[in-house]
mmCIF file of C-alpha atoms in Angstrom:
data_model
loop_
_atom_site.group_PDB
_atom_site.id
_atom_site.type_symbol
_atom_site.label_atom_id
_atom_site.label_comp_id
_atom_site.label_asym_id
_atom_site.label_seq_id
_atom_site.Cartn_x
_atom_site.Cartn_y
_atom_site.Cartn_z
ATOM 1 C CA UNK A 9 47.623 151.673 9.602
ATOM 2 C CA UNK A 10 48.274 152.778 13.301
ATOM 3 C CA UNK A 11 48.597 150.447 15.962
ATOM 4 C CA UNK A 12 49.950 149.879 19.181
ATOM 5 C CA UNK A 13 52.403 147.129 18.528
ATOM 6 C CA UNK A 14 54.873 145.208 20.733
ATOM 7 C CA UNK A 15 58.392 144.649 20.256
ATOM 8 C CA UNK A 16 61.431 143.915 22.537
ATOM 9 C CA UNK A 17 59.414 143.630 25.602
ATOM 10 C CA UNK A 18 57.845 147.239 25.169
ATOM 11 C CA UNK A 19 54.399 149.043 23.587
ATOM 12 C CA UNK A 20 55.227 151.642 21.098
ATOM 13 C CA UNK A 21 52.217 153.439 18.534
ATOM 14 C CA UNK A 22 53.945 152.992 15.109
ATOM 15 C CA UNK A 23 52.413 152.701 11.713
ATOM 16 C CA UNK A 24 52.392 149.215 10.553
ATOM 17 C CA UNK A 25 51.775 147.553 7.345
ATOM 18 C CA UNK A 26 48.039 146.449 6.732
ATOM 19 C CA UNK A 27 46.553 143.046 7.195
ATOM 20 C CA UNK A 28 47.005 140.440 3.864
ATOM 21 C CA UNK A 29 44.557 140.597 1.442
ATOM 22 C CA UNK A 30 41.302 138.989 2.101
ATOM 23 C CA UNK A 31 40.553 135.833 1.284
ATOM 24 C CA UNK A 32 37.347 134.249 -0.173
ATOM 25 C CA UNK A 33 35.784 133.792 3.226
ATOM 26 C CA UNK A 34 37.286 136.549 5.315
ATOM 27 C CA UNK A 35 36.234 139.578 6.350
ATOM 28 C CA UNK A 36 38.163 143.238 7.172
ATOM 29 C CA UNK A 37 36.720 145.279 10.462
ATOM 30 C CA UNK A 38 37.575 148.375 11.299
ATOM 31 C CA UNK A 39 38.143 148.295 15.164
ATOM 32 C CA UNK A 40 36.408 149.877 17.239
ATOM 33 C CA UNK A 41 37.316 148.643 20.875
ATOM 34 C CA UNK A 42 38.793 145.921 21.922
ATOM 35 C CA UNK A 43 39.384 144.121 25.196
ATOM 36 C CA UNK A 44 42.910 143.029 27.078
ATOM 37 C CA UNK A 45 42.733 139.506 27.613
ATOM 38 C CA UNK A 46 44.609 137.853 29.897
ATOM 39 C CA UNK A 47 46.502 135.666 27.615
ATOM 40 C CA UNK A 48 47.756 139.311 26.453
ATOM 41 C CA UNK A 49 49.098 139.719 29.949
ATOM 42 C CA UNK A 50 50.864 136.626 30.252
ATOM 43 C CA UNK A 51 52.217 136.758 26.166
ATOM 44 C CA UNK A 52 53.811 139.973 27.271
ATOM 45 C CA UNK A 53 55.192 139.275 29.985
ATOM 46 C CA UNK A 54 57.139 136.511 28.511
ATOM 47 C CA UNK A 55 56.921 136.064 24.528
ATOM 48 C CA UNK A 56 59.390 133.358 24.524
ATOM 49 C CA UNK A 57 58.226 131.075 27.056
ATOM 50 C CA UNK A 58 54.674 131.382 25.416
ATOM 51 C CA UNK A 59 55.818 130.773 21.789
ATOM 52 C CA UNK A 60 58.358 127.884 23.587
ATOM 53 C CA UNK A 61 54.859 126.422 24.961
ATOM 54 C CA UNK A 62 52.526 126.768 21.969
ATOM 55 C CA UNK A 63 54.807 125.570 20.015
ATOM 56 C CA UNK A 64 55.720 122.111 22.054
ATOM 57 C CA UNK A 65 52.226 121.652 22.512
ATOM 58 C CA UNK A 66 51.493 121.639 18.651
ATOM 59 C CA UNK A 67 49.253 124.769 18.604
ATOM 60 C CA UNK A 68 50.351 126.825 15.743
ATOM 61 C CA UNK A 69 47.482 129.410 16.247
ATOM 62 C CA UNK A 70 49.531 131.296 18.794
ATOM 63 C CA UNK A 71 52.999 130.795 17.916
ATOM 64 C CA UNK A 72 54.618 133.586 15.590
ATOM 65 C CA UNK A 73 58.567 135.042 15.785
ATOM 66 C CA UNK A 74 59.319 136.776 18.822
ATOM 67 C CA UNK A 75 61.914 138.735 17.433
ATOM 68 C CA UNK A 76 59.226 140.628 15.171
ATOM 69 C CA UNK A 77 56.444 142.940 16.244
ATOM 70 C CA UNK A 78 52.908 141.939 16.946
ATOM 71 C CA UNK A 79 49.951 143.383 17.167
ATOM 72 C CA UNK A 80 48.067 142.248 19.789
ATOM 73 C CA UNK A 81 44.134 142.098 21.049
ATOM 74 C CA UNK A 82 41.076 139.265 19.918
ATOM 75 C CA UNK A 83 38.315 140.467 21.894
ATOM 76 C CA UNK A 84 37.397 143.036 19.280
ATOM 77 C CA UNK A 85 34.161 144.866 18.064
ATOM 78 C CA UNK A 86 33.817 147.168 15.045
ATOM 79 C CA UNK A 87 32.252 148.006 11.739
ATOM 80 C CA UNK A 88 32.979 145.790 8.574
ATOM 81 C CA UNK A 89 35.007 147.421 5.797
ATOM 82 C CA UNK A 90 35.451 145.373 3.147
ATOM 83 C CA UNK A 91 34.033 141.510 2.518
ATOM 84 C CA UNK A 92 35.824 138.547 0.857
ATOM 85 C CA UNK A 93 34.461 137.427 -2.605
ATOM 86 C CA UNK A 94 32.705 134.317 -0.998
ATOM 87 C CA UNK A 95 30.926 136.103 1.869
ATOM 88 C CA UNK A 96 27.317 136.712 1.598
ATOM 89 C CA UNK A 97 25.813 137.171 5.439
ATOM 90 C CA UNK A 98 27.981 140.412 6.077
ATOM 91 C CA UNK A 99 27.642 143.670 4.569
ATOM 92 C CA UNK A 100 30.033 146.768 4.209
ATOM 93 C CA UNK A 101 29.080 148.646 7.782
ATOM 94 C CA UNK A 102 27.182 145.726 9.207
ATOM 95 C CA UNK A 103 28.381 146.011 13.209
ATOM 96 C CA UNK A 104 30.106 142.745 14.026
ATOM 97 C CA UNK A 105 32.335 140.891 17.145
ATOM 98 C CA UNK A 106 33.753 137.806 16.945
ATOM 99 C CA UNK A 107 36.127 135.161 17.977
ATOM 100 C CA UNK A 108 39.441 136.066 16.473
ATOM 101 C CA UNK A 109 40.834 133.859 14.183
ATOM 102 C CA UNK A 110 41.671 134.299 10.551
ATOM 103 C CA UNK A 111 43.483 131.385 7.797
ATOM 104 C CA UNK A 112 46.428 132.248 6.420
ATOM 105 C CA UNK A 113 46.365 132.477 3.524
ATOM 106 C CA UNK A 114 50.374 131.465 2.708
ATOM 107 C CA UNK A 115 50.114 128.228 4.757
ATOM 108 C CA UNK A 116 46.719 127.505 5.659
ATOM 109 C CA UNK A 117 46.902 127.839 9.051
ATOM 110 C CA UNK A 118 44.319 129.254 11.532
ATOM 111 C CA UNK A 119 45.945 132.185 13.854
ATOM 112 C CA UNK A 120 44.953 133.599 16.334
ATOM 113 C CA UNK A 121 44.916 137.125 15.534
ATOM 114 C CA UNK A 122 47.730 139.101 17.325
ATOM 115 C CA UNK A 123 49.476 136.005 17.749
ATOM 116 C CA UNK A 124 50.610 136.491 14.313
ATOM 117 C CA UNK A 125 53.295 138.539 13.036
ATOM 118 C CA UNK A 126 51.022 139.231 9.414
ATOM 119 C CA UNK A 127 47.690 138.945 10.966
ATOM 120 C CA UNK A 128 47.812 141.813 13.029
ATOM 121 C CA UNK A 129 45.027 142.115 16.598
ATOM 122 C CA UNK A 130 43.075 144.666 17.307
ATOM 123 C CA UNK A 131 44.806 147.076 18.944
ATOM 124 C CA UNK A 132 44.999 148.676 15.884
ATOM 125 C CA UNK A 133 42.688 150.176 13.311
ATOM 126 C CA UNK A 134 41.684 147.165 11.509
ATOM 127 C CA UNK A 135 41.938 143.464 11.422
ATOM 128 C CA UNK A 136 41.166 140.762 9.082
ATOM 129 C CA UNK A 137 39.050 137.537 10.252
ATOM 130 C CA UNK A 138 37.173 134.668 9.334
ATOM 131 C CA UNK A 139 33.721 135.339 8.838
ATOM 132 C CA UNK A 140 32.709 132.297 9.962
ATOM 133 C CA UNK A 141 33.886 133.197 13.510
ATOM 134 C CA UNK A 142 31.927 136.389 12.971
ATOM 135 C CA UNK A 143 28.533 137.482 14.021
ATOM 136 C CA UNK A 144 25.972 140.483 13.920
ATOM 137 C CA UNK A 145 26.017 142.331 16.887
ATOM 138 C CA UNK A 146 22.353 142.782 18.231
ATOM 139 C CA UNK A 147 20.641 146.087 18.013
ATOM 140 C CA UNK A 148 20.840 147.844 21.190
ATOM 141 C CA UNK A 149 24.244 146.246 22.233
ATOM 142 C CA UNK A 150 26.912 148.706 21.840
ATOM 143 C CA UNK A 151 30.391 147.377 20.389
ATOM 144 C CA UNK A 152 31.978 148.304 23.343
ATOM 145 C CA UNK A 153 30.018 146.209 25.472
ATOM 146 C CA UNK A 154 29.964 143.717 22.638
ATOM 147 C CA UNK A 155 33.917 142.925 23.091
ATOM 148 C CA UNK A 156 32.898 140.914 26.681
ATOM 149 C CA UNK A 157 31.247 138.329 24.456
ATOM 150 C CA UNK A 158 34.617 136.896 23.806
ATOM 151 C CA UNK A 159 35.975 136.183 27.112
ATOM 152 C CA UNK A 160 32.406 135.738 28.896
ATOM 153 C CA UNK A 161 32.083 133.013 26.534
ATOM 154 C CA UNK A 162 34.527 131.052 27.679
ATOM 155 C CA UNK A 163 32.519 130.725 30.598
ATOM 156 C CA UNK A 164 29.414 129.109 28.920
ATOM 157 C CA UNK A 165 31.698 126.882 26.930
ATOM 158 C CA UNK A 166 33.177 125.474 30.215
ATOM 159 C CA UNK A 167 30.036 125.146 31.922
ATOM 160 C CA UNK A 168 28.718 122.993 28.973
ATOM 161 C CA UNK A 169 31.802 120.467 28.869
ATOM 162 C CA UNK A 170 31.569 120.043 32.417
ATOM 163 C CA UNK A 171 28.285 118.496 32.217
ATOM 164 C CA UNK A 172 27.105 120.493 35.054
ATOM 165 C CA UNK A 173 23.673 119.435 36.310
ATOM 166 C CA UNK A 174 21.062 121.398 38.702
ATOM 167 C CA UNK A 175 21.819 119.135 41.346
ATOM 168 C CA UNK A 176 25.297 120.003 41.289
ATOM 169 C CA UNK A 177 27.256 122.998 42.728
ATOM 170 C CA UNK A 178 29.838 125.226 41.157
ATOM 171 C CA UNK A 179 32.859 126.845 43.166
ATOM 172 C CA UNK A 180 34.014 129.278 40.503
ATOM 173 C CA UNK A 181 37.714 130.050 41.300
ATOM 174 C CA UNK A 182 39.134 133.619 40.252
ATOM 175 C CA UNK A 183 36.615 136.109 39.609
ATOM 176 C CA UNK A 184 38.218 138.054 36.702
ATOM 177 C CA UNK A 185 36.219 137.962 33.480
ATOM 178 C CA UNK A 186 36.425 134.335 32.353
ATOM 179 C CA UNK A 187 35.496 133.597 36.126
ATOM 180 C CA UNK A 188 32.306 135.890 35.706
ATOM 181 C CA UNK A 189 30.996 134.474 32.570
ATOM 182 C CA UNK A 190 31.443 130.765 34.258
ATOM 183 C CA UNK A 191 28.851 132.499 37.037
ATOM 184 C CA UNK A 192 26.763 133.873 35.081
ATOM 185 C CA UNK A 193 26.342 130.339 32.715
ATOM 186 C CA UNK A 194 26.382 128.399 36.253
ATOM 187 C CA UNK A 195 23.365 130.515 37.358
ATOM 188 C CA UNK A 196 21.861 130.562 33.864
ATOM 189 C CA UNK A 197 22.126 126.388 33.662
ATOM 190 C CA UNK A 198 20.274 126.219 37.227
ATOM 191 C CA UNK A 199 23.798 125.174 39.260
ATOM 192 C CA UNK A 200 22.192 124.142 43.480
ATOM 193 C CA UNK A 201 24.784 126.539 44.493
ATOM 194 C CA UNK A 202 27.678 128.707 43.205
ATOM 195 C CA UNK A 203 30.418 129.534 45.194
ATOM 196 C CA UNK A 204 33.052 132.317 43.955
ATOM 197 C CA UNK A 205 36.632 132.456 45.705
ATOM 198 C CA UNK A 206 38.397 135.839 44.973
ATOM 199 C CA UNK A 207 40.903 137.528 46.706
ATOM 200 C CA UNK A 208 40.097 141.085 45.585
ATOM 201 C CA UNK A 209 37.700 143.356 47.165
ATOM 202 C CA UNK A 210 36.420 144.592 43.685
ATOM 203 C CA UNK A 211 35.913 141.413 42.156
ATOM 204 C CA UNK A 212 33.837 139.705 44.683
ATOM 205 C CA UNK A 213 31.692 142.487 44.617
ATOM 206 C CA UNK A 214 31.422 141.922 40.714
ATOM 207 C CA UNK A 215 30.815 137.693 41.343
ATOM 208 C CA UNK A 216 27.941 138.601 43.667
ATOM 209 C CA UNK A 217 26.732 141.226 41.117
ATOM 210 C CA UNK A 218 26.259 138.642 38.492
ATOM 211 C CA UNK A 219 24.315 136.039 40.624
ATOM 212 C CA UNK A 220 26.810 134.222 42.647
ATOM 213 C CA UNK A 221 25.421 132.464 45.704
ATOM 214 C CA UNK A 222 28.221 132.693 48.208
ATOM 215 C CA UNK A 223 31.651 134.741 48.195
ATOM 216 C CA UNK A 224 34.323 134.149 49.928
ATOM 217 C CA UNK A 225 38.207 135.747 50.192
ATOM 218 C CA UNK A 226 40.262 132.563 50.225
ATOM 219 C CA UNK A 227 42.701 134.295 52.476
ATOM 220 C CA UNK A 228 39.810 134.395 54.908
ATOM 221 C CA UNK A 229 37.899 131.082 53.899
ATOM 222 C CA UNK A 230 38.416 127.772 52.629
ATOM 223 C CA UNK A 231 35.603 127.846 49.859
ATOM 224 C CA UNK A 232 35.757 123.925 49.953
ATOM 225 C CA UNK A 233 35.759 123.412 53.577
ATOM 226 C CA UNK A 234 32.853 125.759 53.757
ATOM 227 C CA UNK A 235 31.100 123.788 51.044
ATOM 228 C CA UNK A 236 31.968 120.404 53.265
ATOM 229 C CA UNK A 237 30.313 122.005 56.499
ATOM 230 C CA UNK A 238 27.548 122.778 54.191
ATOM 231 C CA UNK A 239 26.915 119.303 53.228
ATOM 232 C CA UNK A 240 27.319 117.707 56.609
ATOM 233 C CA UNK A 241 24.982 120.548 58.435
ATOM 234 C CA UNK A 242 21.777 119.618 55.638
ATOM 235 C CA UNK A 243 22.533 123.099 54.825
ATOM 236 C CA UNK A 244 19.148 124.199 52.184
ATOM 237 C CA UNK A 245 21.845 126.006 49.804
ATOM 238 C CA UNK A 246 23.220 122.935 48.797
ATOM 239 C CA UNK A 247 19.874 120.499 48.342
ATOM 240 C CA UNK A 248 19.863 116.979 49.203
ATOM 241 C CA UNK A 249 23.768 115.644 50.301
ATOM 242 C CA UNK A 250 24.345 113.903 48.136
ATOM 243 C CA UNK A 251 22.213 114.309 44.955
ATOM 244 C CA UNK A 252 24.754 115.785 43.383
ATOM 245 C CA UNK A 253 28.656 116.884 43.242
ATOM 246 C CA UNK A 254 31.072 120.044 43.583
ATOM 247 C CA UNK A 255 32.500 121.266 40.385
ATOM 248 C CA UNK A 256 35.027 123.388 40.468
ATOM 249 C CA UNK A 257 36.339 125.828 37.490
ATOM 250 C CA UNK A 258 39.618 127.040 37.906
ATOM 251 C CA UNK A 259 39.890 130.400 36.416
ATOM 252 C CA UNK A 260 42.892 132.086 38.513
ATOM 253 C CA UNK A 261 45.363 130.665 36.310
ATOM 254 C CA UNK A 262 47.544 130.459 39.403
ATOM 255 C CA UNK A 263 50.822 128.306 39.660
ATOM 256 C CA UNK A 264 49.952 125.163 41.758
ATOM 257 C CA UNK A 265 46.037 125.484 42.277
ATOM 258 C CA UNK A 266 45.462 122.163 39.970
ATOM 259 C CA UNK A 267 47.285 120.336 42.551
ATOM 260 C CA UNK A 268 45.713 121.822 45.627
ATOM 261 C CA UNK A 269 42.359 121.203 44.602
ATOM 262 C CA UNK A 270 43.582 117.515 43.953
ATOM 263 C CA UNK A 271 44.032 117.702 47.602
ATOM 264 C CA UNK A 272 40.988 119.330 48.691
ATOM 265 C CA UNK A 273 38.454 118.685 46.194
ATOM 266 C CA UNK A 274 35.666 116.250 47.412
ATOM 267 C CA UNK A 275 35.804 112.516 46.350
ATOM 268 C CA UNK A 276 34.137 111.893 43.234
ATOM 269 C CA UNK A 277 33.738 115.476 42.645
ATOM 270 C CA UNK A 278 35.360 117.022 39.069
ATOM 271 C CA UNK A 279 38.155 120.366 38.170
ATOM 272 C CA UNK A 280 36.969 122.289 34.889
ATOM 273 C CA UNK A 281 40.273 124.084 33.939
ATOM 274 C CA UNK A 282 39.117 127.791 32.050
ATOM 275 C CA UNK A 283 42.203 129.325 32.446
ATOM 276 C CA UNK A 284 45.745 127.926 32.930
ATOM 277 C CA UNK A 285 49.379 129.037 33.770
ATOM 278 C CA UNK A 286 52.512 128.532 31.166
ATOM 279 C CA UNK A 287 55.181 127.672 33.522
ATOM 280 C CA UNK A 288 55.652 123.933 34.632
ATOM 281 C CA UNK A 289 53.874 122.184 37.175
ATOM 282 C CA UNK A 290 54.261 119.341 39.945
ATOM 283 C CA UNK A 291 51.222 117.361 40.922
ATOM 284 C CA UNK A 292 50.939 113.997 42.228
ATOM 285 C CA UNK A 293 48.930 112.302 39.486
ATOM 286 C CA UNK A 294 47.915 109.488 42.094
ATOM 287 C CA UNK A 295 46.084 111.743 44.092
ATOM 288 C CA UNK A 296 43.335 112.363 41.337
ATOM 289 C CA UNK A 297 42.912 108.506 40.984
ATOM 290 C CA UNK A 298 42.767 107.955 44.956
ATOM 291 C CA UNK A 299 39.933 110.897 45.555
ATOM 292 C CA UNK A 300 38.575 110.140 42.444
ATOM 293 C CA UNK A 301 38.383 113.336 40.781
ATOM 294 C CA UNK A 302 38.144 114.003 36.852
ATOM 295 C CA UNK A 303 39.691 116.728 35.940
ATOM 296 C CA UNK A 304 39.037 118.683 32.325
ATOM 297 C CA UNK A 305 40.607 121.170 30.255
ATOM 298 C CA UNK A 306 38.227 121.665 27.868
ATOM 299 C CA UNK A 307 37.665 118.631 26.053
ATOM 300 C CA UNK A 308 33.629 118.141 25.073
ATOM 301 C CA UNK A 309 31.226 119.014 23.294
ATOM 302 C CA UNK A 310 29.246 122.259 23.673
ATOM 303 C CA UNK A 311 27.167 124.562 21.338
ATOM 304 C CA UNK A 312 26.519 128.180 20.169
ATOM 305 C CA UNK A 313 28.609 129.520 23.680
ATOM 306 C CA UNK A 314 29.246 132.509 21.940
ATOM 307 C CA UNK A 315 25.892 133.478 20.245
ATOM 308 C CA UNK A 316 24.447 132.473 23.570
ATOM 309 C CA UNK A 317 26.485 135.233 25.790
ATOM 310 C CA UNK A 318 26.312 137.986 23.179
ATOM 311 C CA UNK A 319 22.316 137.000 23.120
ATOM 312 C CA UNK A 320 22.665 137.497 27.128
ATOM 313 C CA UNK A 321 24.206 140.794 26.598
ATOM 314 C CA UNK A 322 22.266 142.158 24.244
ATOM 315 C CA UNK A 323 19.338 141.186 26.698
ATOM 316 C CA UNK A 324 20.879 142.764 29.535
ATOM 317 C CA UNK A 325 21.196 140.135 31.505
ATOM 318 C CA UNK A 326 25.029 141.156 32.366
ATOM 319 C CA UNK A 327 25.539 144.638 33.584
ATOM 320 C CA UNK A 328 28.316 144.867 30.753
ATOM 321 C CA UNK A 329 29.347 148.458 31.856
ATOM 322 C CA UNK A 330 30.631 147.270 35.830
ATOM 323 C CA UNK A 331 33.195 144.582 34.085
ATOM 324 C CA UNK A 332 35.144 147.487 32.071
ATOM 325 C CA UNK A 333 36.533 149.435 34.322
ATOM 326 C CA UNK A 334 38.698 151.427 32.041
ATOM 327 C CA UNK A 335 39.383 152.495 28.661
ATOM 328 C CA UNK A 336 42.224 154.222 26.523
ATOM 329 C CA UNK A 337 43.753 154.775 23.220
ATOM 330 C CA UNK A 338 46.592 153.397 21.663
ATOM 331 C CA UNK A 339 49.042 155.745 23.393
ATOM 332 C CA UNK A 340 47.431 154.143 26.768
ATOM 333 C CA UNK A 341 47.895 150.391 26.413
ATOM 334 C CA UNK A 342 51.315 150.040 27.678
ATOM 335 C CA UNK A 343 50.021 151.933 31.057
ATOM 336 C CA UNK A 344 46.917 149.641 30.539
ATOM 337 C CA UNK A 345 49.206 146.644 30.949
ATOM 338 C CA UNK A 346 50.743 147.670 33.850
ATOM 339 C CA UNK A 347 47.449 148.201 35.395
ATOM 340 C CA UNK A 348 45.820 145.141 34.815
ATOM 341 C CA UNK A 349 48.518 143.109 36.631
ATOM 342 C CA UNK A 350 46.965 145.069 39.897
ATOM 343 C CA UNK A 351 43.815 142.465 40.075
ATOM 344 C CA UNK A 352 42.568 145.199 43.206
ATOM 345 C CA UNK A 353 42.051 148.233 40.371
ATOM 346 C CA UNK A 354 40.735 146.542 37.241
ATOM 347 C CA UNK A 355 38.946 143.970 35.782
ATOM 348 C CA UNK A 356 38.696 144.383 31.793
ATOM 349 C CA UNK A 357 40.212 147.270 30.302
ATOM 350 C CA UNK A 358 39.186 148.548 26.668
ATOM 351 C CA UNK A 359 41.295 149.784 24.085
ATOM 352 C CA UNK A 360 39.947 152.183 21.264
ATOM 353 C CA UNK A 361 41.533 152.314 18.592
#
């Protein structure tokens, strides 16, 4: 099949050999877009250091040899195109997205798909999956805007383990998708107030698009401070002082905010960790246990986060369309790459297979 693979630090569109054979309880889909994630962006930018980490942190679903191509992409939609033996809730044609993992079927393993030198992503014509990780894709909802179920998810998911109450207040920090879909679940679980902190332009303008209260360019504003002066005014935003506590979710992913919101974060208040960078950190672990503060990186229970955001898009409750702000074909991802790393131009970027 054709895909745009990555090898030796580059994008080229090659053909490359097919997906395994199915197993009992997987599924083939023939792509037909799929999102850049941001994990994509930080696996190409450095496929050694992210094997080196998945691989010390015992997560075999994203390690794979780095001296082989990949195929990359997990935020896929398409059109199912064959079914394994054991399947019965999907149907040659049904339209499907999904969290991408599939079981390999050598070892047993779960991979993420892309992150797998056999199990190819979906920046190529077709992938393989476990159906159970699959789901029917509402009429009404195209696939296109059915590929932001993935990483709007992640949002919901977050916003469940963090036990997030409406007397509480959310400062969402880093407003690209993940950071959206933590709004839009803050809004949709009645948060007192959300707060967004974004540097770019664009992406504010997005965070206030899907519901959030008060946005702020940290290079302008201390979102915390102006939470703080909130509080001690009686502000109405924020209810009752007291009643109940500042979340934040950090969704940047940039080296050394854990440890500055040690620092800054109210006592007693809690750090929800969405997304995370893969070089090493210093923090002062005392300072969480002097202020207080819990901080989580995804540990908790939570339920149907996916099936509950693709619901939300099929009910147009997210303007899907203003998150993608570009698409291309195969012969476009490595320019698609390059883009994304400009936070000011894009957001989520499609690839079409």
């Amino acid at each position: 099949m054709k895909a745009a693979q990555f090898s030796n630090g580059a994008f080229t569109v090659a053909d490359v050999p097919d997906a395994p054979a199915l197993a009992p309880a997987q599924l083939r889909i023939d792509v037909t877009a799929c999102g850049i994630c941001g994990s994509d962006l930080s696996m190409s930018k450095d496929p050694c250091r992210f094997v080196h980490v998945a691989e010390n942190a015992g997560y075999p679903l994203a390690t794979f040899d780095t001296d082989r191509p990949v195929v990359l992409g997990h935020e896929y939609a398409g059109i199912v195109s064959e079914i394994g033996s054991a399947v019965t809730d999907f149907a040659v044609g049904d339209r499907v997205a999904g969290i991408g993992l599939a079981t390999d079927t050598a070892t047993g393993i779960p991979k993420i798909i892309g992150y797998s030198n056999e199990y190819h992503g979906a920046f190529g014509e077709q992938i393989v999956v476990d159906a159970f990780w699959v789901r029917h894709v509402p009429d009404g909802l195209s696939l296109e805007h059915a590929t932001l179920a993935e990483p709007l998810h992640v949002g919901e998911m977050h916003m469940q383990q963090s036990g997030l109450t409406p007397a509480d207040s959310a400062l969402v920090i880093g407003c690209g998708t993940i950071g959206l879909g933590a709004i839009v679940a803050a809004k949709a679980r009645g948060a007192q107030l959300v707060i967004a902190s974004e540097p770019s332009p664009k992406r504010r303008e997005l965070a206030a698009k899907m519901g959030a209260d008060i946005v702020v360019d940290p290079n302008e504003q201390d979102p915390i401070e102006l939470w703080n002066q909130m509080v001690a005014e009686g502000n109405t935003l924020v209810g009752q002082a007291g009643a109940g506590i500042l979340i934040a979710y950090e969704c940047s992913g940039r080296a050394g905010i854990l440890g500055t919101l040690m620092h800054t974060m109210p006592f007693n208040s809690r750090i929800q960790v969405l997304a995370a960078p893969f070089g090493d950190e210093v923090i002062i672990p005392v300072v969480g246990q002097f202020r207080r503060i819990a901080i989580n990186f995804g540990h908790g229970p939570y339920e149907n986060a996916y099936d509950i955001t693709l619901q939300r898009l099929a009910d147009g409750e997210i303007d899907a369309e203003s998150i993608i702000t570009g698409r291309v074909g195969l012969d476009g991802v490595a320019e698609a790459f390059a883009a994304l790393r400009d936070p000011e131009e894009h957001v989520k970027i499609l690839v079409l297979p």
